[in-house]
GROMACS .gro file of C-alpha atoms in nm:
model
   84
    1MET     CA    1   1.893  -1.072   5.105
    2ILE     CA    2   2.100  -0.763   5.031
    3ARG     CA    3   2.169  -0.905   4.687
    4LYS     CA    4   1.793  -0.931   4.618
    5LEU     CA    5   1.741  -0.576   4.745
    6ILE     CA    6   2.014  -0.438   4.516
    7LEU     CA    7   1.880  -0.637   4.220
    8SER     CA    8   1.528  -0.503   4.284
    9ALA     CA    9   1.658  -0.146   4.302
   10VAL     CA   10   1.848  -0.186   3.974
   11MET     CA   11   1.542  -0.335   3.800
   12ALA     CA   12   1.316  -0.057   3.928
   13THR     CA   13   1.560   0.211   3.813
   14ALA     CA   14   1.593   0.052   3.468
   15THR     CA   15   1.215   0.027   3.432
   16VAL     CA   16   1.157   0.390   3.530
   17ALA     CA   17   1.439   0.509   3.305
   18GLY     CA   18   1.301   0.307   3.014
   19VAL     CA   19   0.949   0.443   3.053
   20THR     CA   20   1.059   0.804   3.085
   21SER     CA   21   1.281   0.784   2.776
   22MET     CA   22   0.984   0.694   2.553
   23PRO     CA   23   0.837   0.980   2.349
   24ALA     CA   24   0.503   1.112   2.469
   25THR     CA   25   0.346   1.126   2.123
   26ALA     CA   26   0.401   0.934   1.805
   27GLU     CA   27   0.572   1.125   1.528
   28ALA     CA   28   0.447   0.950   1.218
   29ASN     CA   29   0.396   1.093   0.873
   30PRO     CA   30   0.093   1.005   0.663
   31PRO     CA   31   0.151   0.721   0.417
   32ALA     CA   32   0.295   0.822   0.082
   33LEU     CA   33   0.031   0.758  -0.182
   34PHE     CA   34   0.125   0.799  -0.544
   35PRO     CA   35  -0.144   0.873  -0.798
   36ARG     CA   36  -0.197   0.587  -1.037
   37ARG     CA   37  -0.394   0.521  -1.348
   38LEU     CA   38  -0.521   0.193  -1.481
   39GLU     CA   39  -0.541   0.146  -1.854
   40VAL     CA   40  -0.761  -0.123  -2.007
   41MET     CA   41  -0.592  -0.263  -2.318
   42VAL     CA   42  -0.784  -0.470  -2.576
   43HIS     CA   43  -0.624  -0.693  -2.841
   44ARG     CA   44  -0.809  -0.627  -3.167
   45GLY     CA   45  -0.657  -0.885  -3.402
   46PRO     CA   46  -0.431  -0.744  -3.674
   47GLN     CA   47  -0.463  -0.393  -3.527
   48GLY     CA   48  -0.279  -0.507  -3.213
   49TRP     CA   49  -0.330  -0.375  -2.862
   50GLN     CA   50  -0.541  -0.063  -2.829
   51SER     CA   51  -0.634   0.141  -2.526
   52HIS     CA   52  -1.001   0.111  -2.437
   53GLY     CA   53  -0.985   0.369  -2.155
   54THR     CA   54  -0.809   0.486  -1.840
   55TYR     CA   55  -0.952   0.465  -1.489
   56LYS     CA   56  -0.853   0.576  -1.140
   57LEU     CA   57  -1.014   0.285  -0.955
   58HIS     CA   58  -0.928  -0.080  -1.009
   59ALA     CA   59  -1.294  -0.179  -0.966
   60GLN     CA   60  -1.398   0.038  -1.260
   61ALA     CA   61  -1.123  -0.102  -1.482
   62GLU     CA   62  -1.210  -0.458  -1.380
   63LEU     CA   63  -1.579  -0.413  -1.465
   64VAL     CA   64  -1.491  -0.287  -1.813
   65ALA     CA   65  -1.242  -0.572  -1.859
   66ILE     CA   66  -1.501  -0.832  -1.759
   67ARG     CA   67  -1.751  -0.689  -2.006
   68LEU     CA   68  -1.493  -0.696  -2.285
   69ARG     CA   69  -1.387  -1.053  -2.199
   70HIS     CA   70  -1.748  -1.169  -2.216
   71ALA     CA   71  -1.765  -1.014  -2.562
   72GLY     CA   72  -1.474  -1.241  -2.667
   73ASN     CA   73  -1.179  -0.999  -2.649
   74ARG     CA   74  -0.835  -1.049  -2.499
   75VAL     CA   75  -0.797  -0.786  -2.227
   76GLU     CA   76  -0.516  -0.662  -2.002
   77ILE     CA   77  -0.524  -0.407  -1.722
   78ARG     CA   78  -0.200  -0.210  -1.703
   79GLU     CA   79  -0.115  -0.001  -1.399
   80PHE     CA   80   0.096   0.315  -1.420
   81PHE     CA   81   0.227   0.510  -1.121
   82SER     CA   82   0.329   0.873  -1.142
   83GLU     CA   83   0.526   1.046  -0.868
   84LYS     CA   84   0.420   1.391  -0.756
   0.00000   0.00000   0.00000
């Protein structure tokens, strides 16, 4: 019985000590976002790959690429990151 009482006291002390050692607020930084640009490249036969335009959003670049593919062109979307 005394052994159970001592074990309960140790567990209660450990629980209280663990809860009080936790920080009150989270100290997180905002996520690091790097600016990027998407370049739509079109293969124009003997002229090779040429830039059709640069875009900030992938959706815009994809819409242009789809339109160019439907016109019969080979298209690539290249993504470039630049650090601040």
